[in-house]
Amino acid sequence: MPPTLCHANCPQSLSETIELSESWRSVHNTKAEMGYDDMCDSVAPQPMAGATDLASAKWFHFYGDAGRRMPTRPPGFQRCGTQNTGWLATPHPPVGAAPRTSTVCFQTGGSAAHYCGATAQVEVCACSYDEGATTTYLYKLPQP
């Protein structure tokens, strides 16, 4: 197996991405329990600020206390350090596949009617940088 299993249109190393490792990004972090101030990735100094569309967006990956990937179902209102929690509403691609245009839903309220109250288009890649031992999901994220 080659050392890197990653489509040519995806970042070929983690050094080409920005790591999101802040503990407040975790799905286990709730506003009620943690008492945090809302963070917002659309304003500086957050790394997505200023990327008004997918063409100007950068590649990111989750790591450490933030988790390993974006959730694929609504994690709950007021989690992940923000008021309107984002989650990937389309499946993650397989390792080595071309970047997949995907939809991020933002939960804008506490009821099921608000699970996808707002959306954004992103790109997602799945790569292995360790000969297939683990999968790293990469996300091209504009400001929400």
PDB file of N, CA and C in Angstrom, residues 26 34 106 108 116 125 133 137 139:
ATOM      1  N   SER A  26     -15.965  20.191  20.842  1.00  0.00           N
ATOM      2  CA  SER A  26     -16.449  18.830  21.070  1.00  0.00           C
ATOM      3  C   SER A  26     -17.969  18.775  21.173  1.00  0.00           C
ATOM      4  N   MET A  34     -21.120  23.695  30.610  1.00  0.00           N
ATOM      5  CA  MET A  34     -19.810  24.339  30.615  1.00  0.00           C
ATOM      6  C   MET A  34     -19.881  25.848  30.882  1.00  0.00           C
ATOM      7  N   PHE A 106     -27.036  23.418  10.141  1.00  0.00           N
ATOM      8  CA  PHE A 106     -26.865  24.092  11.420  1.00  0.00           C
ATOM      9  C   PHE A 106     -28.163  23.989  12.193  1.00  0.00           C
ATOM     10  N   THR A 108     -30.634  25.275  14.498  1.00  0.00           N
ATOM     11  CA  THR A 108     -30.938  26.648  14.908  1.00  0.00           C
ATOM     12  C   THR A 108     -31.931  26.732  16.065  1.00  0.00           C
ATOM     13  N   CYS A 116     -32.059  21.372  10.869  1.00  0.00           N
ATOM     14  CA  CYS A 116     -31.338  21.863   9.689  1.00  0.00           C
ATOM     15  C   CYS A 116     -31.912  23.213   9.298  1.00  0.00           C
ATOM     16  N   CYS A 125     -12.916  15.387   2.123  1.00  0.00           N
ATOM     17  CA  CYS A 125     -12.015  14.340   1.640  1.00  0.00           C
ATOM     18  C   CYS A 125     -11.761  13.366   2.776  1.00  0.00           C
ATOM     19  N   ALA A 133      -3.735   2.740   8.029  1.00  0.00           N
ATOM     20  CA  ALA A 133      -4.036   2.379   9.417  1.00  0.00           C
ATOM     21  C   ALA A 133      -5.179   3.218   9.998  1.00  0.00           C
ATOM     22  N   TYR A 137     -10.392  12.750   8.103  1.00  0.00           N
ATOM     23  CA  TYR A 137     -11.369  13.484   7.295  1.00  0.00           C
ATOM     24  C   TYR A 137     -10.950  14.938   7.232  1.00  0.00           C
ATOM     25  N   TYR A 139     -11.946  18.852   5.681  1.00  0.00           N
ATOM     26  CA  TYR A 139     -13.120  19.660   5.344  1.00  0.00           C
ATOM     27  C   TYR A 139     -12.678  21.011   4.815  1.00  0.00           C
TER      28      TYR A 139
END
